XYZ file of C-alpha atoms in Angstrom:
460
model
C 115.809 125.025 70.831
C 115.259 126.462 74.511
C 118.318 126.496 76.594
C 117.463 125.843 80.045
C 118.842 127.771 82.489
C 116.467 128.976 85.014
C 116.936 126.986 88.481
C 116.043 129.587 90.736
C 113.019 127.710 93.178
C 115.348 124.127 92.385
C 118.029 126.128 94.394
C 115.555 127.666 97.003
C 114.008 124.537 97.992
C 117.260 122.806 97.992
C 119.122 124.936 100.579
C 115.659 123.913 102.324
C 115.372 120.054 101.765
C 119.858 119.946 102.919
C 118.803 121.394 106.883
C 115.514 119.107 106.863
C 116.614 116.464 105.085
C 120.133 114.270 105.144
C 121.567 114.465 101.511
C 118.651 116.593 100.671
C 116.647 113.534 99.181
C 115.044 110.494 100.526
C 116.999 108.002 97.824
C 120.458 108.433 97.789
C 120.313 108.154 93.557
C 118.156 111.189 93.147
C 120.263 113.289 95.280
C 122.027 116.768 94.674
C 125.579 114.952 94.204
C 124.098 112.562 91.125
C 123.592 115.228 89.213
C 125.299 118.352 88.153
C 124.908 122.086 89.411
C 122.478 123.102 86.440
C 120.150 120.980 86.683
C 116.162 120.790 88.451
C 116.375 119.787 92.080
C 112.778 118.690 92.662
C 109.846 117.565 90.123
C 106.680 118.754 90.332
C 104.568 116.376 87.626
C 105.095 113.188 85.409
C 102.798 112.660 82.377
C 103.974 109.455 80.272
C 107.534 110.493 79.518
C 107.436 114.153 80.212
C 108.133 115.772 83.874
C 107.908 119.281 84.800
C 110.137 121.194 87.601
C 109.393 123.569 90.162
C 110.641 126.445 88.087
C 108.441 124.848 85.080
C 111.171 123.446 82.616
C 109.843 120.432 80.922
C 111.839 117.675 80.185
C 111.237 114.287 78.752
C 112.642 111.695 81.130
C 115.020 108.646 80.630
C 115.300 107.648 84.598
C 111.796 106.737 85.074
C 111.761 106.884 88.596
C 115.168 104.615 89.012
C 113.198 102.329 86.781
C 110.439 101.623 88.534
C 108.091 103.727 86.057
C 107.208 100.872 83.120
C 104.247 102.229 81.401
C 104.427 105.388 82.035
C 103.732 108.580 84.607
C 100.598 108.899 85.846
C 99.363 105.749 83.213
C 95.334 105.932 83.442
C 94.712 102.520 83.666
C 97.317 101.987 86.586
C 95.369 105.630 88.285
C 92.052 104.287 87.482
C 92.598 101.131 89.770
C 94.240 103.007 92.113
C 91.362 105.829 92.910
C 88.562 102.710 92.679
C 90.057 100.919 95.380
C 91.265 103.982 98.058
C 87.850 104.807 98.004
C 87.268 101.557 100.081
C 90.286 102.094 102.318
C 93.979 100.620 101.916
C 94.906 99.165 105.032
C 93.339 96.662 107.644
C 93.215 95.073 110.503
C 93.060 91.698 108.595
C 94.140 91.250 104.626
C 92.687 92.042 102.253
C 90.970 89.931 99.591
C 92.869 91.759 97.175
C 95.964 90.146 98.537
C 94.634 87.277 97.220
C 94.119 88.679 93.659
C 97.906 90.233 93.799
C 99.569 86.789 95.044
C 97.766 84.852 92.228
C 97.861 87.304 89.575
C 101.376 87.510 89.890
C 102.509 83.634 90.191
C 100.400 83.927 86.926
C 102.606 86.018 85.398
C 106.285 84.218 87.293
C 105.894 81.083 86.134
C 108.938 80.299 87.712
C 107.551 80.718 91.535
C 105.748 78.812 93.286
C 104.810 80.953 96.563
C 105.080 84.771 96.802
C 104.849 87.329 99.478
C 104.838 91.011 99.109
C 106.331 94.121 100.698
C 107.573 97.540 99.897
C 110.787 97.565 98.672
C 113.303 95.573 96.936
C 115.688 95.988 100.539
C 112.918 94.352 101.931
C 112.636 91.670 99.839
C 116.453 90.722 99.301
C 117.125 90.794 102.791
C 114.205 88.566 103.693
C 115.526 86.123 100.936
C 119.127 86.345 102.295
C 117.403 85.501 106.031
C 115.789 82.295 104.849
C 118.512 80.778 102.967
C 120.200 81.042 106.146
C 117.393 79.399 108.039
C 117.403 77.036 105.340
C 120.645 75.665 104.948
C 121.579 76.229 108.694
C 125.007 78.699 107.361
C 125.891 82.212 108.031
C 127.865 82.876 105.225
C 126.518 85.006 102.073
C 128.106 85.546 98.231
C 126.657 88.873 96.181
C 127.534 89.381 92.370
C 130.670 92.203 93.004
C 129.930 93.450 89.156
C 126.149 94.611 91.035
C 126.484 98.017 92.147
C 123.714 97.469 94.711
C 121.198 94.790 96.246
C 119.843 96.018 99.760
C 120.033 99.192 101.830
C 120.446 96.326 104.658
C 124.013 95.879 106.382
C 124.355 92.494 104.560
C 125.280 94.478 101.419
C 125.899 98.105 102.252
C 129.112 96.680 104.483
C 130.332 95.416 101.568
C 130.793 98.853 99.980
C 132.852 102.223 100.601
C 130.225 103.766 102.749
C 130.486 100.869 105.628
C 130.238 103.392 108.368
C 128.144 101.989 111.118
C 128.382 98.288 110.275
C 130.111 95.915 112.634
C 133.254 94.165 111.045
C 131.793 90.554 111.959
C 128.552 91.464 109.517
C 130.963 92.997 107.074
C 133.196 89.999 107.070
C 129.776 87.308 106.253
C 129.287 88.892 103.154
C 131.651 87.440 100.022
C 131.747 88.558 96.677
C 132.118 86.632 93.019
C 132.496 87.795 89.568
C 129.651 87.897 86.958
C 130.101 85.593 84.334
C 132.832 84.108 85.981
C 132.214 80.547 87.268
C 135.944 80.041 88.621
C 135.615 83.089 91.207
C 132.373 81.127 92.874
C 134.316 77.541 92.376
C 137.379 79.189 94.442
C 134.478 81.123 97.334
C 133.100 77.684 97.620
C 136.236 75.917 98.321
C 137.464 78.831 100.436
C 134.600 78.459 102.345
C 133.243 74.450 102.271
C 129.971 74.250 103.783
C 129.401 77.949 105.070
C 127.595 79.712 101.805
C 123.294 79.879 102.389
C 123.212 81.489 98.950
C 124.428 83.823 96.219
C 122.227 86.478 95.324
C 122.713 87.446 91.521
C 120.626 89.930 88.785
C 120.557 87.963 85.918
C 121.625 90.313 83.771
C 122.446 94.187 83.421
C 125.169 95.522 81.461
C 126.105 92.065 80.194
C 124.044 89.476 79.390
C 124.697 85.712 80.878
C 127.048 83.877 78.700
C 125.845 80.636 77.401
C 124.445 78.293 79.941
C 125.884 80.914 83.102
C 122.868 81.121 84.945
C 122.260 77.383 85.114
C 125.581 76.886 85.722
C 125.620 79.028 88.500
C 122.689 77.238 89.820
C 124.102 73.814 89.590
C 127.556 75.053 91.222
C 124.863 76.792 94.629
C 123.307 73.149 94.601
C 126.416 71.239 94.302
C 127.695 72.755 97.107
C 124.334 73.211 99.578
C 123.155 76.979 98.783
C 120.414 78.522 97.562
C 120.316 80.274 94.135
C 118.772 83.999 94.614
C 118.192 86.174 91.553
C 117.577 89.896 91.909
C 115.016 90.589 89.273
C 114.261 94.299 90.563
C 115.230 95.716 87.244
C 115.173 92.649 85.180
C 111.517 91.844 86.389
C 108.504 92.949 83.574
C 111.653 94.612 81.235
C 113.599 91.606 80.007
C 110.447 89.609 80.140
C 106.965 89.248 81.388
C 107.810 86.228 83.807
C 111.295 87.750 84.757
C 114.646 87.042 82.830
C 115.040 83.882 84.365
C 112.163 82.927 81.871
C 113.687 84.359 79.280
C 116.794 82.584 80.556
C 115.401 79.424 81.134
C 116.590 78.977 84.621
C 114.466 78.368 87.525
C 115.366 80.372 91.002
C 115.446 78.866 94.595
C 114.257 82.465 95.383
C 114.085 85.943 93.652
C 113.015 89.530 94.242
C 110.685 91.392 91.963
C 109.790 95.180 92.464
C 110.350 98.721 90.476
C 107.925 98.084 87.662
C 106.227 95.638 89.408
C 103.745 98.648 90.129
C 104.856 101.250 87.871
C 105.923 103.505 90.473
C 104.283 102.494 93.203
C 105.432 100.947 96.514
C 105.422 97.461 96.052
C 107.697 94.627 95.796
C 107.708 90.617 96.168
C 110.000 87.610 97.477
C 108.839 84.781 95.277
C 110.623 81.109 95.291
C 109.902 77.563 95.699
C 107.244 76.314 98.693
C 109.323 74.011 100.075
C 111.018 76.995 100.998
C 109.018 79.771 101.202
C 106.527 77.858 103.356
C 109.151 78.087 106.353
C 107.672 81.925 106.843
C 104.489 80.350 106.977
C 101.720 79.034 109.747
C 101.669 75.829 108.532
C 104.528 73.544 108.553
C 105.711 72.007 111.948
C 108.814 70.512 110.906
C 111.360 73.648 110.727
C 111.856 76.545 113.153
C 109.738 79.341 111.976
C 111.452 81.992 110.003
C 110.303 85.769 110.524
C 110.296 86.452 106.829
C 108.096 89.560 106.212
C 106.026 91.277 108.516
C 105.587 94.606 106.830
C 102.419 97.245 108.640
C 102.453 98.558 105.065
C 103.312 96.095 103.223
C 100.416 95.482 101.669
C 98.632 98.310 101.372
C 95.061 98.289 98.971
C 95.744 100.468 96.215
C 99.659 99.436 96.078
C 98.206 96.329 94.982
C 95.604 97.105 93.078
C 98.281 99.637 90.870
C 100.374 95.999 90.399
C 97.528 94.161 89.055
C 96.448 96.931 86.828
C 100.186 96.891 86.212
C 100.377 93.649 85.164
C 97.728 93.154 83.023
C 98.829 95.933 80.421
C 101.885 94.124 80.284
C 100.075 90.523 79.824
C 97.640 91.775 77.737
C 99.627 94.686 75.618
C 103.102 94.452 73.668
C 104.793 96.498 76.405
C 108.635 94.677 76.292
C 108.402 94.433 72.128
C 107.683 98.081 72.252
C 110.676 98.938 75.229
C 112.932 97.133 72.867
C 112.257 98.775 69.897
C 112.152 102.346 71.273
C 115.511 101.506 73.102
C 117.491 100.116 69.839
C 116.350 103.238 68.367
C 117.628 105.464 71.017
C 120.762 103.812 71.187
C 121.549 103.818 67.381
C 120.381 106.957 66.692
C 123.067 108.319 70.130
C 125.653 105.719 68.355
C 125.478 107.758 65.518
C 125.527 110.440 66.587
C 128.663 110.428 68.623
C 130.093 109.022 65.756
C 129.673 112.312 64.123
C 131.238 114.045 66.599
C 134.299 111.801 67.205
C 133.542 110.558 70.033
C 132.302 107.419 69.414
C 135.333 106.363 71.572
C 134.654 108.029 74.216
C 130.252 108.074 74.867
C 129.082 104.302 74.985
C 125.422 102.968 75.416
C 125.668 99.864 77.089
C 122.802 97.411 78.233
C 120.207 95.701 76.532
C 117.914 97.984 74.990
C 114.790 97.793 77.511
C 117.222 98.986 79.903
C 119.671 100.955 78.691
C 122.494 103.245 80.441
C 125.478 105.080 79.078
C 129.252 105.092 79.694
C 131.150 108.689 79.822
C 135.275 108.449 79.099
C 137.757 111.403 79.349
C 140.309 111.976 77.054
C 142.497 109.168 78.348
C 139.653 106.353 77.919
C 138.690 106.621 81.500
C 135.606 106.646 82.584
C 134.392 109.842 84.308
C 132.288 111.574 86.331
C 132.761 114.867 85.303
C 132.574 114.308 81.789
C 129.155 112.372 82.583
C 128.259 115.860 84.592
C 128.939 117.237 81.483
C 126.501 115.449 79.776
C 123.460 115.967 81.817
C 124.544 119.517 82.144
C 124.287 119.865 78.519
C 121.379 117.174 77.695
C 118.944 118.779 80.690
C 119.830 122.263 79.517
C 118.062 121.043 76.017
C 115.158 119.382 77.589
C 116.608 115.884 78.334
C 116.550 114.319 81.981
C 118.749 111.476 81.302
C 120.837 109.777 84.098
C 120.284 106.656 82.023
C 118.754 106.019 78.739
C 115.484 103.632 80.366
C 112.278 103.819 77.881
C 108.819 103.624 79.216
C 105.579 102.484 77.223
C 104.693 106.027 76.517
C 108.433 106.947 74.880
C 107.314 107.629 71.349
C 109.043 108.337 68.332
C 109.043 111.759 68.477
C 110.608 111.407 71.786
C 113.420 109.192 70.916
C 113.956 111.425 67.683
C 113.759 114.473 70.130
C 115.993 113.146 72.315
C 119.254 112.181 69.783
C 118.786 115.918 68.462
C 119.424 116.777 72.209
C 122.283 114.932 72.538
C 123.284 115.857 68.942
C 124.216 119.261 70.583
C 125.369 117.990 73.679
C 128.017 116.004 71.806
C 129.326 119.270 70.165
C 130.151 120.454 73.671
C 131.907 116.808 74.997
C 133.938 116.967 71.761
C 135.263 120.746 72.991
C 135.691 119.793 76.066
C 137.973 116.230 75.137
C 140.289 118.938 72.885
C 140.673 121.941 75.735
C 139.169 120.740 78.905
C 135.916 119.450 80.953
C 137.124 122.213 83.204
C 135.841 124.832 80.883
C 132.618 123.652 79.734
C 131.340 122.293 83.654
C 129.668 124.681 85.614
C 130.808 124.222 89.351
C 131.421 120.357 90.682
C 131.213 117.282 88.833
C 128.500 114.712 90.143
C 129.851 111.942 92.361
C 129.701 107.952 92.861
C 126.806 106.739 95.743
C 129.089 104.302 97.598
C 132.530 106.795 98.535
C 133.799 107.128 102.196
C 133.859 110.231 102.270
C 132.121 113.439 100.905
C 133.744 116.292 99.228
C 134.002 119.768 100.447
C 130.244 121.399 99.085
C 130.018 124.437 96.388
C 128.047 127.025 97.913
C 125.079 127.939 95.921
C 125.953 131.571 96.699
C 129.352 131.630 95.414
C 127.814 130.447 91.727
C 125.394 133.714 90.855
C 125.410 132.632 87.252
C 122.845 129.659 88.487
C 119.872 131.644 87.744
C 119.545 132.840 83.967
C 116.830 133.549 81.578
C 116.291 131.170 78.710
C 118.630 132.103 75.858
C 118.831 130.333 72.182
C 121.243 127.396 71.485
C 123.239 128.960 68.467
């Protein structure tokens, strides 16, 4: 098995990218601190569930561009659709009849909306939600899931987390959190706060699943008390289920955000909900003030929505989510076992459901950390693995999956060594850090680590 240790245009373009670029990277999840010192700094191609570097390594790839990557790199179908329709242009002075084709292939598919508008992110879209509950129930007041590591780029959220800097204290302090799977921690914001919540803003699901009836029970409790029920299905959305998890749930949302593999990696994203309410960022109604909802120059751009309907028709008319579940319950049984091998079942844990699966890294006190988790993707990308999570695409095969557990087969050897004498002696230079921190830690030169740039050797 080829070692991978050759990084040498990664680290030239990177000492580039940090003086052009703040953080080096344009998402704050793909940047230089997520990941460990050995490892490829930029990407060069995607096929299916392979990507290439700039200093050629190949890898097969379990981040699938933060999720947003269903089917597939580079998926023909999704290309084919795309090419067809920038040959007529992709962006107008009016809309697009396409727009049309988008909107109703989509409400098609979300069974649960009545009214959808689209846009480029999921920021975009969660914010714009958050805006017209507000308008809606006349309140200022806003409640996020706290057990969500992140729902906006927008200072509604991001002044809710370490890395506030920036954000007035008054649009901190309208932001509240809640507990998932707790109903008592929203029955205490709502009597903290009587008739001041517009909404709480939810995924359905991620590392846990809703327990029993939660998700209608959380809806009830948002009625009861005069908000709006907002689910964030940016991952959920065409991986738990083709209409979203709230059909798979069997709960209907006021409101709620698609995007990610909405257009299998391309820039699109929706705020669907009921027309009662949605209709207040309309033309039409003359009962309400009008709401500014989404007003995007991009937002819907020709071939973006041409890659969503091409998008969404391999899911409706292929077993794409029977095939991400099976792939994924392999993967994670065949990693299960194999930590078990190396004793260290305790301390490597998949969590998730299996469409969507990520990993948990514990030190030798049953903590989770970041350098051990450094440790990993040190190890799993030096044997061909891009990992950061464990998310399967349409094109993950077999092969891959079997390919990938003999990865991390070997990568366990090393986590077991370094739980009996140390992380410190098995990490090359820093460990990777958390997103949302208040401050950043003192940077490794590149210089000072010469043993960054190897030749390929043989794993013994």
């Amino acid at each position: 098995m080829s070692y991978i240790r050759n990084f040498e245009n990664s680290n030239l373009l990177r000492r580039r990218a940090h003086h052009l670029i703040p953080g080096g990277s344009h998402t704050y999840a793909k940047g230089d601190d997520q990941f460990p010192v050995l490892s490829p700094g930029f990407i060069t191609k995607g096929l299916g569930c392979h990507v290439w570097d700039v200093d050629g390594n190949a890898y097969i790839e379990y981040g699938m561009g933060n999720r947003s990557v269903g089917l597939g790199h580079a998926y023909p179908s999704v290309l084919d659709a795309v090419h067809k329709t920038l040959e007529q242009g992709s962006n107008f002075t009016r809309p697009a009849a396409i727009e049309v084709s988008c909107a109703t292939k989509f409400l098609d598919m979300v069974r649960t909306a009545e009214m959808v508008k689209f846009c480029k992110d999921g920021s975009h879209a969660t914010t714009a939600a958050m805006r017209l509950a507000r308008a809606v129930t006349g309140r200022d007041l806003i409640a996020r899931c706290s057990d969500h590591p992140f729902f906006a780029t927008d200072d509604w959220f991001i002044g809710t987390t370490e890395m506030n800097a920036g954000i007035p204290k008054a649009v901190r302090d309208l932001t509240l959190g809640f507990r998932y799977n707790d109903l008592e921690s929203v029955h205490m914001l709502f009597a903290r706060h009587p008739g001041r919540i517009a909404a709480l803003i939810v995924e359905p699901a991620r590392g846990d699943e809703p327990a029993g009836d939660y998700l209608r029970a959380l809806k009830a409790l948002c009625h009861d008390n005069g908000a709006l029920f907002v689910l964030d299905e940016m991952i959920t959305g065409f991986r738990w289920h083709n209409g979203g998890a709230q059909q798979l749930f069997d709960v209907v949302a006021d409101l709620s955000c698609f995007g990610k593999a909405l257009g299998n990696g391309f820039a699109i994203s929706a705020l669907a909900g009921k027309r009662e309410f949605m209709e207040l960022g309309g033309i039409e109604q003359t009962e309400r003030p009008r709401v500014f909802l989404l007003s995007t120059t991009h937002g819907a751009e020709t071939h973006a929505m041409a890659a969503a309907i091409a998008t969404m028709k391999v899911y409706e008319q292929e077993p794409v989510i029977e095939h991400l579940h099976r792939q994924g319950t392999s993967l994670r049984t065949g990693l299960e076992q194999a930590a078990a091998r190396h004793g260290i079942g305790e301390f490597f844990r998949v969590v998730g459901r299996a469409s969507c699966l990520s990993y948990m890294t514990l030190d030798e006190n049953g903590l989770p950390s970041q350098a051990f988790r450094s440790l990993l993707l040190q190890e799993t990308i030096a044997r061909g693995i891009l990992a950061p999570s464990l998310v399967v695409s349409y094109t993950h095969e077999n092969q891959d999956i079997e390919r990938t557990i003999e990865a991390f087969d070997g990568a366990f050897a090393v986590y077991r060594r370094a739980l009996d004498s140390g992380v410190a002696g098995q990490l090359v230079g820093r460990p990777s850090d958390v997103v949302f921190r208040k401050y950043n830690q003192p940077a490794v030169p590149l210089a000072s680590l010469p043993h960054l740039v190897r030749a390929k050797t043989e794993v013994a």
